[in-house]
Short mmCIF file of C-alpha atoms (C1' of nucleotides) in Angstrom, two decimals:
data_model
loop_
_atom_site.label_atom_id
_atom_site.label_comp_id
_atom_site.label_asym_id
_atom_site.label_seq_id
_atom_site.Cartn_x
_atom_site.Cartn_y
_atom_site.Cartn_z
CA UNK Z 21 -18.72 -10.62 -60.53
CA UNK Z 22 -21.95 -12.34 -59.78
CA UNK Z 23 -22.93 -12.24 -63.44
CA UNK Z 24 -21.63 -14.72 -66.00
CA UNK Z 25 -19.00 -13.32 -68.30
CA UNK Z 26 -21.07 -14.02 -71.39
CA UNK Z 27 -23.92 -11.89 -70.11
CA UNK Z 28 -21.62 -9.13 -68.99
CA UNK Z 29 -20.20 -8.98 -72.49
CA UNK Z 30 -23.64 -9.06 -73.99
CA UNK Z 31 -24.86 -6.16 -71.88
CA UNK Z 32 -21.70 -4.18 -72.44
CA UNK Z 33 -21.89 -4.56 -76.21
CA UNK Z 34 -25.59 -3.79 -76.20
CA UNK Z 35 -24.98 -0.60 -74.27
CA UNK Z 36 -22.13 0.32 -76.55
CA UNK Z 37 -24.36 -0.03 -79.57
CA UNK Z 38 -27.29 1.84 -78.05
CA UNK Z 39 -25.04 4.58 -76.75
CA UNK Z 40 -23.45 5.01 -80.13
CA UNK Z 41 -19.94 3.94 -79.19
CA UNK Z 42 -20.30 1.17 -81.71
CA UNK Z 43 -21.86 2.38 -84.91
CA UNK Z 44 -23.89 0.46 -87.49
CA UNK Z 45 -21.69 -1.34 -89.94
CA UNK Z 46 -18.72 -1.51 -87.63
CA UNK Z 47 -16.98 -4.84 -87.49
CA UNK Z 48 -16.54 -6.66 -84.21
CA UNK Z 49 -13.50 -8.81 -83.69
CA UNK Z 50 -14.33 -11.65 -81.29
CA UNK Z 51 -10.69 -12.21 -80.40
CA UNK Z 52 -10.26 -8.57 -79.50
CA UNK Z 53 -13.38 -8.65 -77.35
CA UNK Z 54 -12.08 -11.79 -75.65
CA UNK Z 55 -8.81 -10.02 -74.90
CA UNK Z 56 -10.67 -6.96 -73.63
CA UNK Z 57 -12.59 -9.05 -71.14
CA UNK Z 58 -9.79 -11.43 -70.36
CA UNK Z 59 -11.72 -14.49 -71.37
CA UNK Z 60 -11.77 -17.07 -74.12
CA UNK Z 61 -13.77 -17.03 -77.31
CA UNK Z 62 -16.57 -19.15 -75.90
CA UNK Z 63 -18.45 -16.56 -73.82
CA UNK Z 64 -17.84 -13.97 -76.50
CA UNK Z 65 -19.39 -16.26 -79.03
CA UNK Z 66 -22.43 -16.73 -76.82
CA UNK Z 67 -22.82 -13.01 -76.35
CA UNK Z 68 -22.57 -12.35 -80.07
CA UNK Z 69 -25.14 -15.00 -80.87
CA UNK Z 70 -27.56 -13.57 -78.35
CA UNK Z 71 -27.13 -10.11 -79.81
CA UNK Z 72 -27.64 -11.46 -83.26
CA UNK Z 73 -30.88 -13.12 -82.14
CA UNK Z 74 -32.13 -9.81 -80.77
CA UNK Z 75 -31.28 -8.07 -84.00
CA UNK Z 76 -28.45 -5.81 -82.89
CA UNK Z 77 -25.71 -7.67 -84.71
CA UNK Z 78 -25.54 -9.57 -87.90
CA UNK Z 79 -23.11 -12.37 -88.54
CA UNK Z 80 -22.01 -12.84 -92.10
CA UNK Z 81 -20.65 -16.37 -92.18
CA UNK Z 82 -16.95 -16.51 -92.88
CA UNK Z 83 -16.84 -12.77 -93.32
CA UNK Z 84 -17.20 -11.35 -89.86
CA UNK Z 85 -19.60 -9.98 -87.27
CA UNK Z 86 -20.95 -6.47 -87.65
CA UNK Z 87 -23.18 -4.07 -85.82
CA UNK Z 88 -26.45 -4.29 -87.69
CA UNK Z 89 -26.59 -1.71 -90.41
CA UNK Z 90 -30.10 -1.53 -91.67
CA UNK Z 91 -31.04 -0.34 -95.08
CA UNK Z 92 -34.03 1.84 -95.80
CA UNK Z 93 -36.56 -0.96 -96.33
CA UNK Z 94 -35.46 -2.77 -93.19
CA UNK Z 95 -35.72 0.44 -91.19
CA UNK Z 96 -39.11 1.31 -92.59
CA UNK Z 97 -40.39 -2.10 -91.57
CA UNK Z 98 -39.07 -1.67 -88.06
CA UNK Z 99 -40.34 1.86 -87.59
CA UNK Z 100 -43.73 0.78 -88.84
CA UNK Z 101 -43.92 -1.97 -86.25
CA UNK Z 102 -42.44 0.28 -83.58
CA UNK Z 103 -45.18 2.82 -84.16
CA UNK Z 104 -47.78 0.12 -83.77
CA UNK Z 105 -46.23 -1.30 -80.61
CA UNK Z 106 -45.74 2.04 -78.92
CA UNK Z 107 -49.18 3.12 -79.91
CA UNK Z 108 -50.56 -0.06 -78.40
CA UNK Z 109 -48.60 0.60 -75.22
CA UNK Z 110 -50.10 4.06 -75.01
CA UNK Z 111 -53.58 2.70 -75.58
CA UNK Z 112 -53.19 0.09 -72.86
CA UNK Z 113 -51.64 2.66 -70.54
CA UNK Z 114 -54.85 4.66 -70.80
CA UNK Z 115 -56.76 1.71 -69.46
CA UNK Z 116 -54.32 0.44 -66.89
CA UNK Z 117 -51.93 3.09 -65.68
CA UNK Z 118 -52.09 3.52 -61.92
CA UNK Z 119 -50.99 6.53 -59.92
CA UNK Z 120 -47.38 5.36 -59.83
CA UNK Z 121 -47.32 4.91 -63.59
CA UNK Z 122 -48.72 8.36 -64.18
CA UNK Z 123 -46.21 9.82 -61.76
CA UNK Z 124 -43.33 8.12 -63.56
CA UNK Z 125 -44.55 9.38 -66.91
CA UNK Z 126 -44.87 12.89 -65.53
CA UNK Z 127 -41.43 12.76 -63.97
CA UNK Z 128 -39.94 11.57 -67.24
CA UNK Z 129 -41.72 14.33 -69.12
CA UNK Z 130 -40.33 16.94 -66.74
CA UNK Z 131 -36.86 15.48 -67.17
CA UNK Z 132 -37.26 15.84 -70.94
CA UNK Z 133 -38.19 19.47 -70.50
CA UNK Z 134 -35.13 20.05 -68.36
CA UNK Z 135 -32.87 18.45 -70.94
CA UNK Z 136 -34.21 20.28 -73.94
CA UNK Z 137 -31.01 22.20 -74.56
CA UNK Z 138 -28.67 19.24 -74.24
CA UNK Z 139 -29.18 16.77 -77.11
CA UNK Z 140 -27.35 13.93 -75.40
CA UNK Z 141 -29.31 14.30 -72.22
CA UNK Z 142 -32.53 14.76 -74.12
CA UNK Z 143 -31.80 11.59 -75.99
CA UNK Z 144 -31.52 9.69 -72.71
CA UNK Z 145 -34.58 11.28 -71.12
CA UNK Z 146 -36.60 10.73 -74.25
CA UNK Z 147 -35.78 7.03 -74.04
CA UNK Z 148 -36.85 6.96 -70.41
CA UNK Z 149 -40.13 8.70 -71.20
CA UNK Z 150 -41.06 6.09 -73.75
CA UNK Z 151 -40.06 3.30 -71.41
CA UNK Z 152 -42.30 4.69 -68.70
CA UNK Z 153 -45.21 4.28 -71.09
CA UNK Z 154 -44.23 0.73 -72.01
CA UNK Z 155 -44.26 -0.09 -68.35
CA UNK Z 156 -47.61 1.56 -67.78
CA UNK Z 157 -49.18 -0.80 -70.30
CA UNK Z 158 -48.92 -3.57 -67.70
CA UNK Z 159 -48.05 -6.24 -70.19
CA UNK Z 160 -44.62 -7.60 -69.35
CA UNK Z 161 -44.16 -9.38 -72.64
CA UNK Z 162 -45.16 -6.37 -74.68
CA UNK Z 163 -42.79 -4.28 -72.60
CA UNK Z 164 -39.88 -6.63 -73.24
CA UNK Z 165 -40.48 -6.85 -76.96
CA UNK Z 166 -40.93 -3.12 -77.32
CA UNK Z 167 -37.73 -2.49 -75.39
CA UNK Z 168 -35.89 -4.81 -77.72
CA UNK Z 169 -37.12 -3.04 -80.81
CA UNK Z 170 -36.37 0.29 -79.20
CA UNK Z 171 -32.77 -0.81 -78.69
CA UNK Z 172 -32.50 -1.81 -82.33
CA UNK Z 173 -33.72 1.58 -83.49
CA UNK Z 174 -31.82 3.71 -81.01
CA UNK Z 175 -28.70 4.16 -83.14
CA UNK Z 176 -30.84 5.60 -85.89
CA UNK Z 177 -32.97 7.83 -83.69
CA UNK Z 178 -29.97 9.49 -82.18
CA UNK Z 179 -29.13 11.32 -85.35
CA UNK Z 180 -32.59 12.71 -85.80
CA UNK Z 181 -32.56 14.73 -82.62
CA UNK Z 182 -29.75 16.74 -84.10
CA UNK Z 183 -32.06 18.20 -86.69
CA UNK Z 184 -32.80 21.77 -85.66
CA UNK Z 185 -36.20 22.13 -84.06
CA UNK Z 186 -36.73 18.43 -83.70
CA UNK Z 187 -36.28 18.51 -79.94
CA UNK Z 188 -38.91 21.20 -79.55
CA UNK Z 189 -41.38 19.27 -81.68
CA UNK Z 190 -40.61 16.07 -79.86
CA UNK Z 191 -41.27 17.75 -76.55
CA UNK Z 192 -44.60 19.08 -77.69
CA UNK Z 193 -45.60 15.64 -78.84
CA UNK Z 194 -44.56 14.17 -75.52
CA UNK Z 195 -46.77 16.62 -73.69
CA UNK Z 196 -49.69 15.72 -75.88
CA UNK Z 197 -49.16 11.99 -75.34
CA UNK Z 198 -48.79 12.35 -71.59
CA UNK Z 199 -51.90 14.49 -71.41
CA UNK Z 200 -53.93 11.97 -73.38
CA UNK Z 201 -52.84 9.15 -71.13
CA UNK Z 202 -53.59 11.16 -68.02
CA UNK Z 203 -57.05 11.84 -69.45
CA UNK Z 204 -57.54 8.19 -70.37
CA UNK Z 205 -58.08 9.21 -73.95
CA UNK Z 206 -57.06 5.93 -75.54
CA UNK Z 207 -57.68 6.88 -79.16
CA UNK Z 208 -55.98 10.23 -78.73
CA UNK Z 209 -52.95 8.73 -77.02
CA UNK Z 210 -52.62 6.00 -79.61
CA UNK Z 211 -52.87 8.43 -82.50
CA UNK Z 212 -50.44 10.89 -80.96
CA UNK Z 213 -47.94 8.13 -80.30
CA UNK Z 214 -48.22 6.71 -83.79
CA UNK Z 215 -47.58 10.12 -85.28
CA UNK Z 216 -44.72 10.76 -82.89
CA UNK Z 217 -42.93 7.59 -83.90
CA UNK Z 218 -43.72 7.73 -87.59
CA UNK Z 219 -42.40 11.26 -87.81
CA UNK Z 220 -39.07 9.82 -86.77
CA UNK Z 221 -39.32 7.22 -89.47
CA UNK Z 222 -40.14 9.86 -92.05
CA UNK Z 223 -37.34 12.08 -90.85
CA UNK Z 224 -35.00 9.20 -91.12
CA UNK Z 225 -36.01 8.52 -94.66
CA UNK Z 226 -35.30 12.11 -95.53
CA UNK Z 227 -31.89 11.80 -93.95
CA UNK Z 228 -30.84 8.70 -95.78
CA UNK Z 229 -32.26 9.99 -99.00
CA UNK Z 230 -29.49 12.54 -98.87
CA UNK Z 231 -26.59 10.69 -97.29
CA UNK Z 232 -27.49 7.09 -97.78
CA UNK Z 233 -26.39 6.36 -101.27
CA UNK Z 234 -22.74 5.95 -100.31
CA UNK Z 235 -22.62 2.76 -98.29
CA UNK Z 236 -24.33 -0.46 -98.97
CA UNK Z 237 -26.36 -1.85 -96.08
CA UNK Z 238 -26.25 -5.45 -95.02
CA UNK Z 239 -29.49 -7.33 -95.03
CA UNK Z 240 -30.83 -7.29 -91.53
CA UNK Z 241 -34.05 -9.11 -90.77
CA UNK Z 242 -33.71 -11.74 -93.44
CA UNK Z 243 -36.92 -12.19 -95.32
CA UNK Z 244 -37.61 -15.48 -96.96
CA UNK Z 245 -39.97 -14.54 -99.64
CA UNK O 20 -25.57 -31.96 -94.28
CA UNK O 21 -25.06 -28.46 -95.50
CA UNK O 22 -26.57 -27.00 -92.34
CA UNK O 23 -24.61 -26.62 -89.11
CA UNK O 24 -25.50 -29.14 -86.46
CA UNK O 25 -26.52 -26.46 -84.00
CA UNK O 26 -29.12 -25.08 -86.38
CA UNK O 27 -30.38 -28.52 -87.28
CA UNK O 28 -30.95 -29.22 -83.62
CA UNK O 29 -32.61 -25.86 -83.13
CA UNK O 30 -35.04 -26.41 -85.96
CA UNK O 31 -35.76 -29.96 -84.91
CA UNK O 32 -36.54 -28.96 -81.35
CA UNK O 33 -38.60 -26.03 -82.50
CA UNK O 34 -40.67 -28.28 -84.71
CA UNK O 35 -41.02 -30.81 -81.94
CA UNK O 36 -42.39 -28.15 -79.63
CA UNK O 37 -44.73 -26.62 -82.17
CA UNK O 38 -45.96 -30.03 -83.27
CA UNK O 39 -46.65 -31.04 -79.72
CA UNK O 40 -44.13 -33.86 -79.49
CA UNK O 41 -42.49 -31.89 -76.71
CA UNK O 42 -45.02 -30.49 -74.30
CA UNK O 43 -44.79 -27.41 -72.08
CA UNK O 44 -43.04 -28.15 -68.82
CA UNK O 45 -41.15 -31.11 -70.18
CA UNK O 46 -37.49 -31.20 -69.26
CA UNK O 47 -34.83 -31.38 -71.90
CA UNK O 48 -31.63 -33.24 -71.20
CA UNK O 49 -28.80 -31.67 -73.20
CA UNK O 50 -26.66 -34.80 -72.95
CA UNK O 51 -29.47 -36.92 -74.31
CA UNK O 52 -29.99 -34.51 -77.20
CA UNK O 53 -26.26 -34.61 -77.87
CA UNK O 54 -26.37 -38.39 -78.02
CA UNK O 55 -29.43 -38.30 -80.27
CA UNK O 56 -27.61 -36.12 -82.77
CA UNK O 57 -24.22 -37.71 -82.30
CA UNK O 58 -22.53 -34.51 -81.33
CA UNK O 59 -21.04 -32.85 -78.29
CA UNK O 60 -22.73 -30.54 -75.84
CA UNK O 61 -21.52 -27.40 -77.57
CA UNK O 62 -23.93 -27.24 -80.51
CA UNK O 63 -26.75 -28.43 -78.28
CA UNK O 64 -26.02 -25.59 -75.91
CA UNK O 65 -26.14 -23.12 -78.76
CA UNK O 66 -29.44 -24.46 -79.98
CA UNK O 67 -30.95 -24.32 -76.50
CA UNK O 68 -29.80 -20.76 -76.00
CA UNK O 69 -31.30 -19.69 -79.29
CA UNK O 70 -34.59 -21.31 -78.40
CA UNK O 71 -34.54 -19.66 -75.03
CA UNK O 72 -34.00 -16.30 -76.70
CA UNK O 73 -37.01 -16.86 -78.91
CA UNK O 74 -39.11 -17.80 -75.91
CA UNK O 75 -39.73 -21.46 -76.60
CA UNK O 76 -37.54 -22.77 -73.78
CA UNK O 77 -36.72 -21.55 -70.36
CA UNK O 78 -33.48 -22.34 -68.63
CA UNK O 79 -33.63 -22.48 -64.89
CA UNK O 80 -30.01 -22.11 -63.82
CA UNK O 81 -28.66 -25.17 -62.11
CA UNK O 82 -32.03 -26.85 -62.33
CA UNK O 83 -32.47 -27.76 -65.94
CA UNK O 84 -33.88 -26.70 -69.28
CA UNK O 85 -37.59 -26.98 -69.91
CA UNK O 86 -40.07 -26.38 -72.67
CA UNK O 87 -41.61 -23.05 -71.75
CA UNK O 88 -44.68 -23.59 -69.64
CA UNK O 89 -46.50 -20.34 -69.44
CA UNK O 90 -48.80 -19.42 -66.63
CA UNK O 91 -52.06 -17.59 -67.12
CA UNK O 92 -50.67 -14.04 -66.85
CA UNK O 93 -47.83 -14.81 -69.24
CA UNK O 94 -50.26 -16.32 -71.74
CA UNK O 95 -52.69 -13.46 -71.46
CA UNK O 96 -49.87 -11.03 -72.21
CA UNK O 97 -48.82 -12.99 -75.25
CA UNK O 98 -52.30 -13.48 -76.63
CA UNK O 99 -52.97 -9.80 -76.17
CA UNK O 100 -49.92 -8.88 -78.21
CA UNK O 101 -50.64 -11.62 -80.73
CA UNK O 102 -54.08 -10.18 -81.34
CA UNK O 103 -52.57 -6.79 -81.94
CA UNK O 104 -49.88 -8.08 -84.28
CA UNK O 105 -52.21 -10.25 -86.33
CA UNK O 106 -54.73 -7.49 -86.49
CA UNK O 107 -52.03 -5.15 -87.74
CA UNK O 108 -51.03 -7.72 -90.35
CA UNK O 109 -54.62 -7.92 -91.53
CA UNK O 110 -54.88 -4.15 -91.68
CA UNK O 111 -51.69 -3.84 -93.71
CA UNK O 112 -52.76 -6.70 -95.94
CA UNK O 113 -55.82 -4.69 -96.89
CA UNK O 114 -53.57 -1.94 -98.13
CA UNK O 115 -50.81 -4.00 -99.71
CA UNK O 116 -51.95 -7.45 -100.70
CA UNK O 117 -51.41 -8.15 -104.38
CA UNK O 118 -53.12 -10.76 -106.51
CA UNK O 119 -50.70 -13.46 -105.44
CA UNK O 120 -51.27 -12.70 -101.77
CA UNK O 121 -55.02 -12.85 -102.17
CA UNK O 122 -54.72 -16.10 -104.06
CA UNK O 123 -52.61 -17.62 -101.31
CA UNK O 124 -55.07 -16.53 -98.66
CA UNK O 125 -57.92 -17.97 -100.65
CA UNK O 126 -56.10 -21.23 -101.19
CA UNK O 127 -55.34 -21.48 -97.49
CA UNK O 128 -58.97 -20.79 -96.65
CA UNK O 129 -60.11 -23.53 -98.97
CA UNK O 130 -57.62 -25.90 -97.39
CA UNK O 131 -59.09 -25.08 -94.00
CA UNK O 132 -62.54 -25.89 -95.28
CA UNK O 133 -61.33 -29.19 -96.58
CA UNK O 134 -59.75 -30.08 -93.27
CA UNK O 135 -62.66 -29.17 -91.08
CA UNK O 136 -63.31 -32.72 -89.98
CA UNK O 137 -59.72 -33.58 -89.13
CA UNK O 138 -58.50 -31.56 -86.14
CA UNK O 139 -54.84 -32.26 -86.80
CA UNK O 140 -55.06 -31.24 -90.41
CA UNK O 141 -57.20 -28.25 -89.54
CA UNK O 142 -54.59 -27.20 -87.03
CA UNK O 143 -51.94 -27.20 -89.74
CA UNK O 144 -54.08 -25.44 -92.33
CA UNK O 145 -55.19 -22.88 -89.80
CA UNK O 146 -51.55 -22.06 -89.15
CA UNK O 147 -50.92 -21.69 -92.86
CA UNK O 148 -53.93 -19.41 -93.29
CA UNK O 149 -52.62 -17.02 -90.68
CA UNK O 150 -49.16 -17.10 -92.16
CA UNK O 151 -50.53 -16.19 -95.56
CA UNK O 152 -51.91 -13.03 -94.00
CA UNK O 153 -48.63 -12.18 -92.25
CA UNK O 154 -46.96 -12.42 -95.58
CA UNK O 155 -49.53 -10.28 -97.31
CA UNK O 156 -48.71 -7.43 -94.94
CA UNK O 157 -45.46 -6.91 -96.86
CA UNK O 158 -43.42 -6.11 -93.80
CA UNK O 159 -40.69 -8.70 -93.46
CA UNK O 160 -39.80 -7.77 -89.91
CA UNK O 161 -43.39 -7.86 -88.76
CA UNK O 162 -43.78 -11.20 -90.45
CA UNK O 163 -40.76 -12.67 -88.67
CA UNK O 164 -41.80 -11.40 -85.27
CA UNK O 165 -45.37 -12.56 -85.69
CA UNK O 166 -44.19 -15.98 -86.77
CA UNK O 167 -42.06 -16.21 -83.68
CA UNK O 168 -44.92 -15.36 -81.37
CA UNK O 169 -47.17 -17.74 -83.28
CA UNK O 170 -44.68 -20.53 -82.61
CA UNK O 171 -44.67 -19.72 -78.92
CA UNK O 172 -48.44 -19.91 -78.71
CA UNK O 173 -48.95 -22.94 -80.93
CA UNK O 174 -48.73 -25.52 -78.14
CA UNK O 175 -51.56 -23.78 -76.35
CA UNK O 176 -53.76 -23.23 -79.37
CA UNK O 177 -53.69 -26.85 -80.29
CA UNK O 178 -55.84 -27.83 -77.36
CA UNK O 179 -58.51 -25.29 -78.13
CA UNK O 180 -59.44 -26.74 -81.45
CA UNK O 181 -60.52 -29.84 -79.64
CA UNK O 182 -63.40 -27.97 -78.04
CA UNK O 183 -66.59 -29.04 -79.82
CA UNK O 184 -67.77 -26.48 -82.33
CA UNK O 185 -64.58 -24.47 -82.18
CA UNK O 186 -63.49 -25.55 -85.64
CA UNK O 187 -66.75 -24.44 -87.16
CA UNK O 188 -66.55 -21.06 -85.47
CA UNK O 189 -62.94 -20.67 -86.46
CA UNK O 190 -63.81 -21.38 -90.07
CA UNK O 191 -66.57 -18.80 -90.10
CA UNK O 192 -64.18 -16.22 -88.67
CA UNK O 193 -61.61 -17.10 -91.31
CA UNK O 194 -64.13 -16.49 -94.04
CA UNK O 195 -65.03 -13.16 -92.59
CA UNK O 196 -61.38 -12.12 -92.33
CA UNK O 197 -60.56 -13.24 -95.85
CA UNK O 198 -63.59 -11.43 -97.21
CA UNK O 199 -62.66 -8.21 -95.44
CA UNK O 200 -59.13 -8.35 -96.81
CA UNK O 201 -60.38 -9.07 -100.32
CA UNK O 202 -62.69 -6.05 -99.99
CA UNK O 203 -59.85 -3.88 -98.62
CA UNK O 204 -61.94 -3.25 -95.52
CA UNK O 205 -59.07 -2.47 -93.19
CA UNK O 206 -61.09 -1.73 -90.08
CA UNK O 207 -63.30 -4.74 -90.61
CA UNK O 208 -60.36 -7.06 -91.18
CA UNK O 209 -58.52 -5.72 -88.16
CA UNK O 210 -61.52 -6.07 -85.90
CA UNK O 211 -62.37 -9.54 -87.15
CA UNK O 212 -58.80 -10.69 -86.64
CA UNK O 213 -58.58 -9.23 -83.15
CA UNK O 214 -61.75 -11.02 -82.15
CA UNK O 215 -60.60 -14.22 -83.77
CA UNK O 216 -57.37 -14.28 -81.79
CA UNK O 217 -58.78 -13.00 -78.53
CA UNK O 218 -61.47 -15.64 -78.58
CA UNK O 219 -58.66 -18.15 -78.42
CA UNK O 220 -57.19 -16.34 -75.47
CA UNK O 221 -60.54 -16.31 -73.73
CA UNK O 222 -61.13 -19.94 -74.51
CA UNK O 223 -57.78 -20.73 -73.08
CA UNK O 224 -58.58 -18.89 -69.91
CA UNK O 225 -61.78 -20.88 -69.56
CA UNK O 226 -59.82 -24.05 -70.00
CA UNK O 227 -57.30 -23.31 -67.33
CA UNK O 228 -59.98 -21.93 -65.07
CA UNK O 229 -61.35 -25.44 -64.85
CA UNK O 230 -58.19 -27.47 -64.83
CA UNK O 231 -55.80 -24.93 -63.42
CA UNK O 232 -57.16 -24.65 -59.91
CA UNK O 233 -55.21 -27.69 -58.82
CA UNK O 234 -51.80 -26.55 -59.97
CA UNK O 235 -51.73 -22.91 -59.02
CA UNK O 236 -54.53 -20.46 -58.37
CA UNK O 237 -54.14 -17.21 -60.23
CA UNK O 238 -55.14 -14.06 -58.46
CA UNK O 239 -54.51 -10.68 -60.04
CA UNK O 240 -54.18 -9.40 -63.55
CA UNK O 241 -56.93 -11.47 -65.03
CA UNK O 242 -59.68 -8.92 -64.64
CA UNK O 243 -60.23 -6.85 -67.75
CA UNK O 244 -56.80 -7.16 -69.15
"C1'" DT F 60 -6.10 -7.87 -120.48
"C1'" DG F 61 -9.47 -10.90 -118.76
"C1'" DC F 62 -10.60 -15.13 -116.66
"C1'" DG F 63 -10.11 -19.26 -114.18
"C1'" DT F 64 -7.73 -21.79 -110.69
"C1'" DC F 65 -5.19 -22.68 -106.72
"C1'" DG F 66 -3.27 -21.72 -102.25
"C1'" DT F 67 -3.44 -18.90 -98.20
"C1'" DT F 68 -5.66 -17.11 -94.38
"C1'" DG F 69 -9.08 -15.76 -91.41
"C1'" DT F 70 -13.40 -17.18 -89.43
"C1'" DT F 71 -16.58 -20.35 -87.81
"C1'" DG F 72 -18.18 -24.81 -86.00
"C1'" DT F 73 -17.38 -28.58 -82.97
"C1'" DA F 74 -15.13 -31.57 -79.45
"C1'" DT F 75 -13.32 -32.16 -75.06
"C1'" DA F 76 -11.91 -31.14 -70.40
"C1'" DC F 77 -12.30 -28.85 -66.27
"C1'" DA F 78 -13.88 -25.73 -62.65
"C1'" DA F 79 -17.42 -23.56 -60.03
"C1'" DC F 80 -21.71 -23.28 -58.40
"C1'" DA F 81 -26.34 -24.43 -56.50
"C1'" DG F 82 -29.89 -27.94 -55.26
"C1'" DA F 83 -30.83 -31.91 -53.21
"C1'" DT F 84 -30.15 -35.40 -50.00
"C1'" DC F 85 -28.79 -37.46 -46.04
"C1'" DG F 86 -27.36 -37.54 -41.38
"C1'" DG F 87 -26.84 -35.74 -36.85
"C1'" DA F 88 -28.03 -32.94 -33.02
"C1'" DA F 89 -31.31 -30.32 -30.28
"C1'" DT H 253 -39.67 -34.77 -34.71
"C1'" DT H 254 -37.60 -30.91 -36.62
"C1'" DC H 255 -34.06 -28.10 -37.94
"C1'" DC H 256 -29.53 -27.34 -39.38
"C1'" DG H 257 -25.41 -28.35 -41.84
"C1'" DA H 258 -22.18 -30.90 -44.63
"C1'" DT H 259 -21.50 -33.60 -48.53
"C1'" DC H 260 -22.76 -35.14 -52.92
"C1'" DT H 261 -24.36 -34.77 -57.45
"C1'" DG H 262 -25.88 -32.71 -61.45
"C1'" DT H 263 -25.79 -28.62 -64.21
"C1'" DT H 264 -23.76 -24.71 -66.06
"C1'" DG H 265 -19.93 -21.71 -67.43
"C1'" DT H 266 -15.46 -21.32 -69.40
"C1'" DA H 267 -10.97 -22.64 -71.56
"C1'" DT H 268 -8.54 -24.77 -75.11
"C1'" DA H 269 -7.62 -27.29 -79.29
"C1'" DC H 270 -8.67 -28.65 -83.71
"C1'" DA H 271 -11.03 -29.24 -88.12
"C1'" DA H 272 -13.57 -27.50 -91.94
"C1'" DC H 273 -14.99 -24.12 -94.76
"C1'" DA H 274 -15.28 -20.01 -97.59
"C1'" DA H 275 -13.53 -15.59 -98.97
"C1'" DC H 276 -9.78 -13.30 -100.78
"C1'" DG H 277 -5.68 -12.59 -103.32
"C1'" DA H 278 -2.08 -14.07 -106.30
"C1'" DC H 279 -0.60 -16.45 -109.97
"C1'" DG H 280 -0.68 -18.44 -114.44
"C1'" DC H 281 -2.94 -19.21 -118.70
"C1'" DA H 282 -5.55 -18.02 -122.66
#
DNA sequence: TGCGTCGTTGTTGTATACAACAGATCGGAA
DNA sequence: TTCCGATCTGTTGTATACAACAACGACGCA
């Protein structure tokens, strides 16, 4: 219990969202959370505000707090930026990755291969592979920001890996990216990573084009235009 | 007021930091802020936490809350990402800017020209010029994130414009960027913007290289990063 | 039947009080 | 003089209570 309650709640909720136990659009009852953790509303409130700031929750004043449910335009914006950030990570990794970084990337790639027949495990190993590249960029701030955006997009990526054949394609792309980084081919790594991420965005758009028309998304990022 | 106290405080402090009325390293006394705004500690606490989440403040547990004072590695990381984000904005603007966007950019450029002899005014107009480009990228999420990072870096940019000749150079770079966007020259705009931002990062490093040796010598990470 | 209005109810925002913790300071002993 | 420890003080974390507000539903009126 060395960690403040508010942060424990924050991490727990964040994990629940990323792991899919809380799904986009789901309402969160602060009082219930407070009961669950045996605390008052105050630390819960702090946790919810922090999660809202990082984009995982949205608070609709006087209506309730919900797991962020992004509409198509909001998701396209985020995938577009994610592709750029990850691509930048890959590019920097080509310049800066040391032996340890390369080893971590290779280990993660192998773990992906081993998990290719188990979607849930592949999902986790895929996440780790990308994070190994963020780290290899040797820019702590970039790493943090990219991790945050990754967390926001995780609930939406999860579905995609269930498309038949997607895992195999993803694996092939991973190999290509890892090879480019190992060869210090900055342009190649950046391009491969951009494609890898944007494919997910495209796939997602296809998905929602079919299913999406049912439920109305809540505005996520808030654009003042 | 129609705005919650907590948000009023947050905005006020954010402006104070960006405008330079609160300087990096300065301590913030929550009780004093509460007195200033005639409220209790609760909304102040919320405001401070939000500002910490956005990177403008840092809270050292049991020691106090301070305006973020970034060291050289932290600043290099942020400038590096800023260059990438702004460059990406410029690139997207080439693809997506409509007549209104171009007009706003042009207006902002003209305002910069008019303010060239007044550093404070130029500082403000320079900010507006960049923001016009973020907006022209037509990616609301990217715009928000870039604005946030811009706010974090503002206190450090301010000093640079005081270097003799920097304003003139900055203006020339602005013209080049605006021209590239108007001509839909994506690569040219991206490159010009990257250089424009990185020059500021370099300039900053020169600055601290002179002054910084007293406070804390910086060893690694500065090389070619 | 449609619309406007009013009350109810849930949610949020704020105030206040208290407890726990860590840093800092001071004093004493080696 | 230096090191160690205890106390003291300031800061943070949490609990609780209350007030204000807006959304929602029900009711009445046209």
